[in-house]
Coordinates of C-alpha atoms and ligand atoms in Angstrom, one line a residue:
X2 CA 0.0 0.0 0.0
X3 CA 3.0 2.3 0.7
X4 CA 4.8 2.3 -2.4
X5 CA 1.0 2.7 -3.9
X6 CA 1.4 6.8 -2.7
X7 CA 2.2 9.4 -4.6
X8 CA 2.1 7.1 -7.8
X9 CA 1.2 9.2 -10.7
X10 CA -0.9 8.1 -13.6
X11 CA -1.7 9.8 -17.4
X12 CA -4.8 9.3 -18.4
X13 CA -4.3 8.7 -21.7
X14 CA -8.0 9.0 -22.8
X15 CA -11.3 11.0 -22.6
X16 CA -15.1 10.9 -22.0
X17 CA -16.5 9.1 -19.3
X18 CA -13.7 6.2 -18.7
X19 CA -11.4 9.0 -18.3
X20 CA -13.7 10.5 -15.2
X21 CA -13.9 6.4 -13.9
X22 CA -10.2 6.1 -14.3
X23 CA -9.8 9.3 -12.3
X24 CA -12.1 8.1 -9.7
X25 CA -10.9 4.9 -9.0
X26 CA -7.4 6.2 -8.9
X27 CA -8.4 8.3 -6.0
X28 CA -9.6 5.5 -4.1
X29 CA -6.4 3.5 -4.4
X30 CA -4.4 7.0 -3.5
X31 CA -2.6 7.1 -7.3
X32 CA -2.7 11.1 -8.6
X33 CA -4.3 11.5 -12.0
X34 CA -3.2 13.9 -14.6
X35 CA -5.6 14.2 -17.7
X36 CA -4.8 15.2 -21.3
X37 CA -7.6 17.0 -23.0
X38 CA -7.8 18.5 -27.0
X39 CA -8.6 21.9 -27.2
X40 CA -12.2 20.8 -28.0
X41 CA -12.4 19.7 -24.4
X42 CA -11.6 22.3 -22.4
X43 CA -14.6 22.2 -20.4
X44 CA -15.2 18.5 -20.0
X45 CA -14.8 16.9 -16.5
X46 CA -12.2 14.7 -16.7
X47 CA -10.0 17.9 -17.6
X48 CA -10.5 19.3 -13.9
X49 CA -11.6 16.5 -12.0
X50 CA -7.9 15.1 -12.7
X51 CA -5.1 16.2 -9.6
X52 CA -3.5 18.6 -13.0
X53 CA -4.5 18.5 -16.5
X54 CA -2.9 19.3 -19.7
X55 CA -4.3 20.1 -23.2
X56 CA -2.1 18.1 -25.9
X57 CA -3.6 19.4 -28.9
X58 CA -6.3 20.5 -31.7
X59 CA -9.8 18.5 -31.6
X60 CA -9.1 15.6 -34.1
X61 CA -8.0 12.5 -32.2
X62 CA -5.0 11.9 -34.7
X63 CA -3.6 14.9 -33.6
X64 CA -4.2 14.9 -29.4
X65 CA -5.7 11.7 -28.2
X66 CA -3.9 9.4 -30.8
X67 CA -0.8 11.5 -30.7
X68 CA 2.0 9.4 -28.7
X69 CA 4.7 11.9 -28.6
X70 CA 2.0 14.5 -27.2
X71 CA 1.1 12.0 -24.5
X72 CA 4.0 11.0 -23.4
X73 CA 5.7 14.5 -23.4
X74 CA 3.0 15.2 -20.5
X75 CA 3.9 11.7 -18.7
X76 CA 7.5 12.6 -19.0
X77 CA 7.0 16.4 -17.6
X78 CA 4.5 15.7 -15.3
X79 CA 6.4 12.2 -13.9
X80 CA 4.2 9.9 -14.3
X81 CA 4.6 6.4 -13.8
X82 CA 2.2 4.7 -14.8
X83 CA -0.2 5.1 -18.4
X84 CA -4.3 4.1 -18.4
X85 CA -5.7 3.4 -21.9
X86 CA -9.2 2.7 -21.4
X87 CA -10.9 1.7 -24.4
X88 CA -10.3 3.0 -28.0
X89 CA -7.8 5.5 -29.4
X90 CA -4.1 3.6 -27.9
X91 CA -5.7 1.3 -25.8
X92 CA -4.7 -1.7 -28.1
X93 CA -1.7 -0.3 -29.8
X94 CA 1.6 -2.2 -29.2
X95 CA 3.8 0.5 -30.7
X96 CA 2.5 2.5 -27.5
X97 CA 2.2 0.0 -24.9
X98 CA 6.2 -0.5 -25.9
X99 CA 7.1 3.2 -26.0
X100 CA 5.7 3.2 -22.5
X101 CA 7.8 0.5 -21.4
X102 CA 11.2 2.2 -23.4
X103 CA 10.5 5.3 -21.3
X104 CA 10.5 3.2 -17.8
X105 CA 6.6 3.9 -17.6
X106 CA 4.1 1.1 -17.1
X107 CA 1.1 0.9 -19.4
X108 CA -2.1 -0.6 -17.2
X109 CA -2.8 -3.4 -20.0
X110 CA -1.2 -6.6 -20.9
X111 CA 2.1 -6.7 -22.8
X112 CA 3.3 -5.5 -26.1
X113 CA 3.7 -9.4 -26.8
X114 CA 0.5 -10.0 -25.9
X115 CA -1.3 -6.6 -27.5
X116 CA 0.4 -7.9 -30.9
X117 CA -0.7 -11.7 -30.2
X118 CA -4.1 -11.2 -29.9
X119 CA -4.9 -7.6 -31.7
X120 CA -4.1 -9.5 -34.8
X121 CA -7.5 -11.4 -35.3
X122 CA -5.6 -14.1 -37.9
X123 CA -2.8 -14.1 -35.0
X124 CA -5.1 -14.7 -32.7
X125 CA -6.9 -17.4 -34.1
X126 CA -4.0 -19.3 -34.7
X127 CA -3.7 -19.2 -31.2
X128 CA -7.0 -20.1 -30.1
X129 CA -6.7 -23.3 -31.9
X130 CA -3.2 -23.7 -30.7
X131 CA -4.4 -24.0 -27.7
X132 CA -8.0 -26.4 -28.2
X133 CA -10.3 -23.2 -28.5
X134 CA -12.9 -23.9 -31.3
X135 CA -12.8 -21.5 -34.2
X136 CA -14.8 -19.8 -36.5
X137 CA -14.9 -22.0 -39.9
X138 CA -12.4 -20.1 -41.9
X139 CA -9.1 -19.0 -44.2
X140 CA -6.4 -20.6 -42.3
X141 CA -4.3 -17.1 -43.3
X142 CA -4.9 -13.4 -44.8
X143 CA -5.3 -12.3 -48.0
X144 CA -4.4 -9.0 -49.7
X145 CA -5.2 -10.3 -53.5
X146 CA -9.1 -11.2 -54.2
X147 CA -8.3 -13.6 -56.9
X148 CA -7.0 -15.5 -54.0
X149 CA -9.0 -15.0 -51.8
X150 CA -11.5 -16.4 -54.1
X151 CA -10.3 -19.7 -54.3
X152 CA -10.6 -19.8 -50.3
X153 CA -14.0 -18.7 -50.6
X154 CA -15.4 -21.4 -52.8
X155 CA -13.5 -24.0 -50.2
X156 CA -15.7 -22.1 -47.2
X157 CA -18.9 -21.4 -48.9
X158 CA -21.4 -18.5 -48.6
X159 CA -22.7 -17.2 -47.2
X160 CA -19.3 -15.9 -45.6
X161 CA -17.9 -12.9 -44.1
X162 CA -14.5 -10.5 -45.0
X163 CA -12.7 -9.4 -41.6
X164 CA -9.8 -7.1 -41.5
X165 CA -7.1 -8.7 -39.6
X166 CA -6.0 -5.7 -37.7
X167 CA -10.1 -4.6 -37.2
X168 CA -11.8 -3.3 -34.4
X169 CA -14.8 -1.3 -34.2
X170 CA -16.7 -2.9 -37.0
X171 CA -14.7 -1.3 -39.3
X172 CA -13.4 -3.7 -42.4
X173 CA -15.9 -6.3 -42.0
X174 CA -18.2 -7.4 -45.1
X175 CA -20.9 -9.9 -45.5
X176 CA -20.4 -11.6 -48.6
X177 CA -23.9 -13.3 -49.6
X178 CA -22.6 -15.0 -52.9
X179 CA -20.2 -15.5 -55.0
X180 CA -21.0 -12.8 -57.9
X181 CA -20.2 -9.8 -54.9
X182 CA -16.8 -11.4 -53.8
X183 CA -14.2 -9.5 -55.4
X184 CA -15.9 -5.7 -54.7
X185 CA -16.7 -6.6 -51.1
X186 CA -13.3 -7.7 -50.6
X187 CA -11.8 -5.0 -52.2
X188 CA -14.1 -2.5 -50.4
X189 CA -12.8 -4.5 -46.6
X190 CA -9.2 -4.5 -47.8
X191 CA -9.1 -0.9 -48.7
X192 CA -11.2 0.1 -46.0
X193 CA -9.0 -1.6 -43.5
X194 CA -5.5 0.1 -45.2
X195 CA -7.2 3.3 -44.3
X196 CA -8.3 2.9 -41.0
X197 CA -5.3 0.2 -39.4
X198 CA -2.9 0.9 -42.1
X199 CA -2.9 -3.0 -43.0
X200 CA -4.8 -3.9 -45.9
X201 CA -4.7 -8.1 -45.0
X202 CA -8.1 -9.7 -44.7
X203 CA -9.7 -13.1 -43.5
X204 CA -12.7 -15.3 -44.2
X205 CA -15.0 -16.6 -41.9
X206 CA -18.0 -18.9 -42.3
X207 CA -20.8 -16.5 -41.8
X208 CA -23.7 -17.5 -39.4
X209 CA -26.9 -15.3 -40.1
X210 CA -28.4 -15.5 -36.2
X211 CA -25.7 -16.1 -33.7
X212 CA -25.2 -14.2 -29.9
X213 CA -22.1 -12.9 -29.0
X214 CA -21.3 -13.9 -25.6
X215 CA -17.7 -12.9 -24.3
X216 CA -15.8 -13.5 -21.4
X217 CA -14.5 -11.4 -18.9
X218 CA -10.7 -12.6 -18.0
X219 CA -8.1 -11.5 -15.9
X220 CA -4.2 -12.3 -15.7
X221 CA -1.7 -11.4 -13.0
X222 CA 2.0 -11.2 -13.5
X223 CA 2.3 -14.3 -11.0
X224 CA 1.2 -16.3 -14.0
X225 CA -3.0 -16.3 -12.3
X226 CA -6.0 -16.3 -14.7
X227 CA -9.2 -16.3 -13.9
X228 CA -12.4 -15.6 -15.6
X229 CA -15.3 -13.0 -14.1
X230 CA -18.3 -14.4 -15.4
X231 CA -19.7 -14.0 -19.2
X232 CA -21.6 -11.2 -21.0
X233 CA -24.1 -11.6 -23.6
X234 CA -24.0 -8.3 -26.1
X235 CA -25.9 -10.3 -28.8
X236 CA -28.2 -6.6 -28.9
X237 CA -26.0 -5.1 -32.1
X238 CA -26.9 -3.0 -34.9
X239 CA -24.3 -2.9 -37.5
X240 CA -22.2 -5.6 -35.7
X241 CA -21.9 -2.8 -32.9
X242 CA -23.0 -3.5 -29.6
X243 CA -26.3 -1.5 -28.2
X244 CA -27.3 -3.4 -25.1
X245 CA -25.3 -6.0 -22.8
X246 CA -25.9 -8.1 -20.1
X247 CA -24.9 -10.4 -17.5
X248 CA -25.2 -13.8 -16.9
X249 CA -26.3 -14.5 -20.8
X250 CA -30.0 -15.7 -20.7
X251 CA -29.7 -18.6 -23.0
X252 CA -26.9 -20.5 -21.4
X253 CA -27.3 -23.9 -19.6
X254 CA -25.0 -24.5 -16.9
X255 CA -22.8 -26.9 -18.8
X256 CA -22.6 -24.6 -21.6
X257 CA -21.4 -21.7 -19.4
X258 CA -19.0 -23.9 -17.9
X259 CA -17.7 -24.8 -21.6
X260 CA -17.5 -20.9 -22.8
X261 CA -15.5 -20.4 -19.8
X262 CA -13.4 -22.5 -19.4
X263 CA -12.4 -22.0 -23.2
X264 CA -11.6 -18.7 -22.3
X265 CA -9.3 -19.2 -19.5
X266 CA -8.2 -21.7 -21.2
X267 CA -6.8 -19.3 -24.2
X268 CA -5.6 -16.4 -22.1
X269 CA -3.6 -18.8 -19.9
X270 CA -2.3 -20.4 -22.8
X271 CA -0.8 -17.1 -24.2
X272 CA 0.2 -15.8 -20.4
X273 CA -2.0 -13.2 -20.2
X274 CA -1.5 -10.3 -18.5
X275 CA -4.5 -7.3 -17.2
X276 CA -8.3 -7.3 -18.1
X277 CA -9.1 -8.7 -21.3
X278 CA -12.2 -9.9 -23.3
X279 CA -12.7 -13.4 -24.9
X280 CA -15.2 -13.0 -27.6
X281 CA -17.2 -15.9 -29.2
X282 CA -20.3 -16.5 -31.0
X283 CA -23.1 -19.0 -30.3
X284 CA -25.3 -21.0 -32.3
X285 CA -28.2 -21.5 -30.7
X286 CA -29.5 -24.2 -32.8
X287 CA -26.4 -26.2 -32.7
X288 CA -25.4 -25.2 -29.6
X289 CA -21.9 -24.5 -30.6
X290 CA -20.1 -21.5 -29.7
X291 CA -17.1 -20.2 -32.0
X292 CA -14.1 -17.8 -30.7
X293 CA -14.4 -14.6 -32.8
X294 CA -11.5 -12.4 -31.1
X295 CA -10.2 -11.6 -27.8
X296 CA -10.0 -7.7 -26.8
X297 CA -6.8 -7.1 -24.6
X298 CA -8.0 -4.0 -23.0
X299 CA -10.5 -3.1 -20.6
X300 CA -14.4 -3.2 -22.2
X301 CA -17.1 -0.2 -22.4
X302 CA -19.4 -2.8 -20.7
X303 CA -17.2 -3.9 -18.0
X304 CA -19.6 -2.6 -15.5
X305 CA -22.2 -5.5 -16.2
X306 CA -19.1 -8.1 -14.5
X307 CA -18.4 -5.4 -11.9
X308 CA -22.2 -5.3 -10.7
X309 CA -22.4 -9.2 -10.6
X310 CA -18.9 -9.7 -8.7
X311 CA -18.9 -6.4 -6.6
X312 CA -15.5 -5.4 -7.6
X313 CA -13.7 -2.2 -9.6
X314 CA -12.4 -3.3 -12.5
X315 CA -10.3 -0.6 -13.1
X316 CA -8.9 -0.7 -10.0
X317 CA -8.0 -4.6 -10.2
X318 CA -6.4 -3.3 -13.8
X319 CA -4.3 -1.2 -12.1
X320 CA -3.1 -3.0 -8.9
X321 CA -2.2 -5.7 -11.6
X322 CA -0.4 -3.3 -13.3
X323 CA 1.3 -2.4 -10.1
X324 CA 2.6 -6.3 -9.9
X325 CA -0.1 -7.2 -7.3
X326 CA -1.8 -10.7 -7.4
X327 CA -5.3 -10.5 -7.9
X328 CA -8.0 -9.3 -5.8
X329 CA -11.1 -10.9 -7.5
X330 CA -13.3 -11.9 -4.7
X331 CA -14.0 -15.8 -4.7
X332 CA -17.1 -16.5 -7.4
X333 CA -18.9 -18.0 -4.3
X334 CA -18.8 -14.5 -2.8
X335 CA -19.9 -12.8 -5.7
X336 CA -23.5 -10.7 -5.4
X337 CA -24.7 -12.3 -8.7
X338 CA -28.0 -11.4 -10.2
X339 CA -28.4 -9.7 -13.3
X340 CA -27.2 -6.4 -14.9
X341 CA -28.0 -4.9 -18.1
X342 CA -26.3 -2.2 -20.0
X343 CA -27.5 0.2 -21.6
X344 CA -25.1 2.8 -24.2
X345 CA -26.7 6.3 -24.2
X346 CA -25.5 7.4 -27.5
X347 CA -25.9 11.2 -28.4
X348 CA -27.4 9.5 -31.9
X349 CA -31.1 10.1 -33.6
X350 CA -32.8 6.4 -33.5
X351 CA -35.8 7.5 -35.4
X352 CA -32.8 9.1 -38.4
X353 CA -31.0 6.3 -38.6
X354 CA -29.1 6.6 -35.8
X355 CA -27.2 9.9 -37.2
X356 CA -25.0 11.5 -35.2
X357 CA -26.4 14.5 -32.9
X358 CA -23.6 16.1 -31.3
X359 CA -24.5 19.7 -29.8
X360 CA -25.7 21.4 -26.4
X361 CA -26.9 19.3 -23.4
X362 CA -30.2 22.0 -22.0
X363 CA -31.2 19.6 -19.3
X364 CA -29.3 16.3 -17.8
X365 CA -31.1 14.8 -15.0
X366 CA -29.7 11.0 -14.9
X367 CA -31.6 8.2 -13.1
X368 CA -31.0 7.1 -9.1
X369 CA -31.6 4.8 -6.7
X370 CA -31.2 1.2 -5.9
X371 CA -29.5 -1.1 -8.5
X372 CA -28.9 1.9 -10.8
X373 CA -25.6 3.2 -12.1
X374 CA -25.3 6.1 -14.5
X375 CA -21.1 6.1 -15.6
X376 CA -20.7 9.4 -17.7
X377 CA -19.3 12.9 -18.2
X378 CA -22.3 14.9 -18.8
X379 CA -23.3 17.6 -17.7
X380 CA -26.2 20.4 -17.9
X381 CA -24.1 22.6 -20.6
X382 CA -21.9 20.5 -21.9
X383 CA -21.4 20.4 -25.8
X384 CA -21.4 17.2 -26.8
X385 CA -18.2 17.3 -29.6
X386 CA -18.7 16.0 -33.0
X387 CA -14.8 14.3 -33.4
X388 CA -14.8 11.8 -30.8
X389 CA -17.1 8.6 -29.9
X390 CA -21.0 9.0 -29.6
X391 CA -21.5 7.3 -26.4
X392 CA -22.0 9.9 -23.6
X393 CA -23.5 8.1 -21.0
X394 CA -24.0 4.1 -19.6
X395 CA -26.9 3.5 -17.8
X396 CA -26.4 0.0 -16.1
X397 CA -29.2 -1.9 -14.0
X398 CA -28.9 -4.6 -11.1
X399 CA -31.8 -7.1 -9.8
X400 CA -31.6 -10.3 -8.2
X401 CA -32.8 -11.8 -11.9
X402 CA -33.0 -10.7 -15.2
X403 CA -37.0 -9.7 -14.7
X404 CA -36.3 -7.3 -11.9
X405 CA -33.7 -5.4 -13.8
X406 CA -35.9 -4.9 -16.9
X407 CA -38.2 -3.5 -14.3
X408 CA -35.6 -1.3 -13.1
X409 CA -34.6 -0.4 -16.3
X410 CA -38.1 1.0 -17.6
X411 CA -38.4 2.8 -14.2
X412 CA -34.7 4.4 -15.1
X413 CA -35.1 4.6 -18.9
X414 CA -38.6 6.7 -18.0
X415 CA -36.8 8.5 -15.5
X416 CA -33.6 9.9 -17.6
X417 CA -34.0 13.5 -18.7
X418 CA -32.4 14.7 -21.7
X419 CA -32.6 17.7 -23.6
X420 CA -30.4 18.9 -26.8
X421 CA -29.2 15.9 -28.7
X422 CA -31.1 13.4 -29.6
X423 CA -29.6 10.2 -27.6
X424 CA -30.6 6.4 -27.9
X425 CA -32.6 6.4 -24.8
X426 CA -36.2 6.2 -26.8
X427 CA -35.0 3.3 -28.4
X428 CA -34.0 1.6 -25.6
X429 CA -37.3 2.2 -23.6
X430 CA -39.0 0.7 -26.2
X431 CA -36.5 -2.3 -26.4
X432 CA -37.1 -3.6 -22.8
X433 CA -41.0 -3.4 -23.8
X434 CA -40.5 -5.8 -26.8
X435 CA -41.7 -8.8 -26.0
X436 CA -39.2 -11.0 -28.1
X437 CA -36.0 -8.8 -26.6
X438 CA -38.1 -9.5 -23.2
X439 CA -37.8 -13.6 -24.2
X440 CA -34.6 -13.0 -25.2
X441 CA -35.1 -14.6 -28.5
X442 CA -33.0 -12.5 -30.5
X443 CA -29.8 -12.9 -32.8
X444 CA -26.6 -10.2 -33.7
X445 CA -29.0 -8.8 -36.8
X446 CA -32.4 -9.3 -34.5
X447 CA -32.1 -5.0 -34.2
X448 CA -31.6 -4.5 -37.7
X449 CA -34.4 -7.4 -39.1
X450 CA -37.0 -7.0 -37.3
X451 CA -36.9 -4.6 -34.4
X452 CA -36.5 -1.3 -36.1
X453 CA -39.6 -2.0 -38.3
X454 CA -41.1 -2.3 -35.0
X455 CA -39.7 1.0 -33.5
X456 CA -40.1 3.1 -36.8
X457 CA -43.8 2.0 -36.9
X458 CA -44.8 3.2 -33.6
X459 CA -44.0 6.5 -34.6
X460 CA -41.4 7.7 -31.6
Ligands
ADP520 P1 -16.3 -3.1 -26.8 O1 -16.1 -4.4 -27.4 O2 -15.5 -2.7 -25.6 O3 -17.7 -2.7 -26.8 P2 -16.0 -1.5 -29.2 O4 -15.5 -2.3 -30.4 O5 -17.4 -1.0 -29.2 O6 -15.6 -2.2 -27.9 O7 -15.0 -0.3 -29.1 C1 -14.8 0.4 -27.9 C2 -14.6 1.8 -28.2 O8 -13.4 2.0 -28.8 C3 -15.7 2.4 -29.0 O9 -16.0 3.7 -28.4 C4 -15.2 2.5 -30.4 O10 -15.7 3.6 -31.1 C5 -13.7 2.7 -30.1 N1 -12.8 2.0 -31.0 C6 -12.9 0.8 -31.4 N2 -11.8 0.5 -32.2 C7 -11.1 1.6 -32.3 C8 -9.9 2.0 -33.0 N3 -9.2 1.2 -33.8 N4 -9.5 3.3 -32.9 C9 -10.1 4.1 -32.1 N5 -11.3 3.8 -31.4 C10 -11.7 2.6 -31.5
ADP521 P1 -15.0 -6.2 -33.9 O1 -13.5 -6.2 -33.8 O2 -15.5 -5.2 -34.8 O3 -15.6 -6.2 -32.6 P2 -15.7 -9.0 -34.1 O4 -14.9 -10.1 -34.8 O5 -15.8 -9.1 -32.6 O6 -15.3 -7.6 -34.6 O7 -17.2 -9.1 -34.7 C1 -18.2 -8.1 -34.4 C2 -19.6 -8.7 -34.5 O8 -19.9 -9.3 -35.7 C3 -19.8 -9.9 -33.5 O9 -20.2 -9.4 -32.2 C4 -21.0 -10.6 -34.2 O10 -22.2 -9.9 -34.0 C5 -20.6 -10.5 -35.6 N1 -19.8 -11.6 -36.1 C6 -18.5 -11.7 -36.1 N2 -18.1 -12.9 -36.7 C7 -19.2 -13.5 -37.1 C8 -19.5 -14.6 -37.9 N3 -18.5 -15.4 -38.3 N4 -20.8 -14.9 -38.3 C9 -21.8 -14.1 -37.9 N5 -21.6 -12.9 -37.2 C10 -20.3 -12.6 -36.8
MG522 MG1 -15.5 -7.7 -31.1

């Protein structure tokens, strides 16, 4: 606890992870010291950080992204220690090393391990490596359609184009049949070049109605990994998670002992290191599940596993980071119950979901029991058009799933926003529907059926 004091840490990030990060490095006695553009001047994690520092103009390539900016302010300001978060460097290995080069620790798993598993073909190498079923698939990349063609005809369509060095959705293609191959691919290698610099893309069988259910893992440097419970996010649109919850509804026992173990399984395999993310999906018809790709940072929905084992995660991530052993409380003292997530994105559901950055008039989050609002909003903020739409997470806790959908209307109806129009409509209508309600839903359920639904009662 000693050497704990005094530590400093950058927060190498924005928006409301920065203002957790912040938080739960108070509570472990570690100073913060925020970066912010010049388009953030006024948001919280700027002053709620022990000193702040602006590192540049508003586009994230130029402040946020911008290694040499960020560790400039770790270097003046003596740092010793670098928090991510999620997006922008969190899953760069050219920064996680630069960090190391300068003697600073970055709170995430290691260069090694960043490179291992951010490459998805990398990674599924691994995964089979190490007994972890796979997606149906190219065994390698492909830069060349022609190819890539040939592979194709071997897997069959429908089948889908991944970037190897993806994230985000970005570079990802559903290829119906043959006759669209060679533009689809083209349109996923070139989209990918732009956005990861690495044009190199992979096939996967591609399953029309799966869930995605991930799991929550943990390493320590004292070679410990254990898993935290899975998280169903099968509530997409656009292969983008909207909604995600904790335990998934549709596993049996067995099967979440199977998912699980897989995942522990992989990450211990591969000596993992820090919070990461197993991600599979699962056929409910077969009852198969597939790993997809493993995350080696923390989550956005990492507070669904917090609620259900009663435990910081980003404190955890940075004790581990510290060279602690973990702290996960036993699963047999674990709260349990349920928790849903819910992203509040400052997005127009009824426009198709266009972005609606601009003036927040009136904020008046949801309280009480079971109810967590994580955000940076406030009544006057401007909510800035270069960064990530997500501006608030409203996340729910009941003893079972069918108490916190009831907390979740009484929150959803609760939540007052005015200025940009955010997600919350659609998600109020959501929790009403009754197949979401069932849970009898798929990764394209939102897209196929549901916004029909939504559309057509007029909201
Ligand atoms: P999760 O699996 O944690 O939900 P997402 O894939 O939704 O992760 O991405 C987490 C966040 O990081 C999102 O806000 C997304 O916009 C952002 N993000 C994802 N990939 C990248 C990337 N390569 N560069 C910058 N931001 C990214
Ligand atoms: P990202 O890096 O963008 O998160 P993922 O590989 O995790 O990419 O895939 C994102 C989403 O796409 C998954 O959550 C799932 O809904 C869908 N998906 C991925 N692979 C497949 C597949 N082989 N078949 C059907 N859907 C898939
Ligand atoms: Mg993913």
């Amino acid at each position: 606890m000693k050497d704990r004091m005094r530590q400093r840490v950058l927060i190498a990030n924005r928006g409301e992870i920065a203002v957790r990060a912040i938080r739960s490095c108070r509570s472990l006695g570690l100073e913060s010291i925020a970066v912010y553009s010049t388009a953030d001047q006024s948001a919280p994690h700027a002053w709620l950080a022990d000193q702040a520092f602006c590192i540049g103009p508003p586009p994230s390539r130029q402040s946020y992204l911008s290694m040499d900016a960020l560790l400039h302010v770790a270097r003046e300001s003596k740092c010793q220690l670098v928090y991510p978060g999620y997006g922008f460097l969190a899953e760069n290995a050219e920064f996680a090393e630069r960090c190391s080069k300068e003697g600073l620790i970055f709170v995430g798993p290691s260069p090694e391990n960043i490179q291992e598993m951010g490459d998805k073909a990398c990674a599924r190498v691994a995964a089979k490596k190490f007994g972890v079923p796979i997606v149906p698939g190219s065994p390698g990349t492909f830069t060349d359609a022609v190819e890539a063609l040939a592979a194709a005809d071997d897997i069959g369509f429908p089948l889908l184009l991944k970037a190897s060095a993806g994230g985000g959705g970005r570079g990802m293609r559903v290829v119906e049949d043959r006759s669209q191959f060679s533009m689809l691919f083209n349109q996923a290698s070139q989209e990918a070049r732009e956005a990861f610099g690495n044009p190199a893309v992979y096939l996967e069988r591609y399953f029309p109605a799966v869930r995605h259910i991930e799991v929550q893992i943990f390493g320590d440097a004292h070679g410990t990994v254990r898993h935290l419970g899975e998280r169903d996010c099968t509530t997409q649109r656009r292969h983008q998670k909207l909604v995600e919850e904790s335990p998934s509804p549709v596993l049996t026992d067995k099967e979440r002992a199977g998912v699980l173990e897989a995942a522990v399984k992989l990450a211990a395999g591969v000596k993992y290191q820090g919070a990461g993310t197993v991600e599979f999906i699962f056929d409910e018809g077969s009852r198969e599940f597939f790993f997809i790709e493993m995350n080696t940072r923390i989550q956005v929905e990492h507070p669904v596993t917090e609620m259900c084992i009663g435990h910081d995660l980003i404190i955890e991530q940075l004790r581990v980071a510290m060279g602690e052993g973990l702290s996960i409380p036993k699963e047999s003292d674990w709260p349990g119950g349920h928790a849903i997530e819910f992203r509040i994105n400052a997005e127009d559901p009824v426009h198709d979901f266009r972005p609606s950055p601009g003036r927040v008039h009136h904020w008046r989050p949801p309280q009480g029991a079971g109810i967590r609002v994580d955000s940076f909003v406030y009544k006057g903020i401007d909510i800035q058009p270069f960064y990530d739409s997500m501006i608030a997470k409203l996340i729910v806790h009941g003893a079972d799933r069918e108490s916190a959908l009831e907390r979740a209307r009484s929150a959803l109806d609760a939540f007052e926003i005015d200025g940009p129009a955010t997600s919350r409509s659609f998600h109020r209508a959501l929790i009403d529907d009754p197949d979401f309600v069932a849970s009898k839903i798929h990764t394209r359920w939102v897209e196929n059926t549901f916004l029909q639904r939504f559309t057509d009662e007029g909201r």
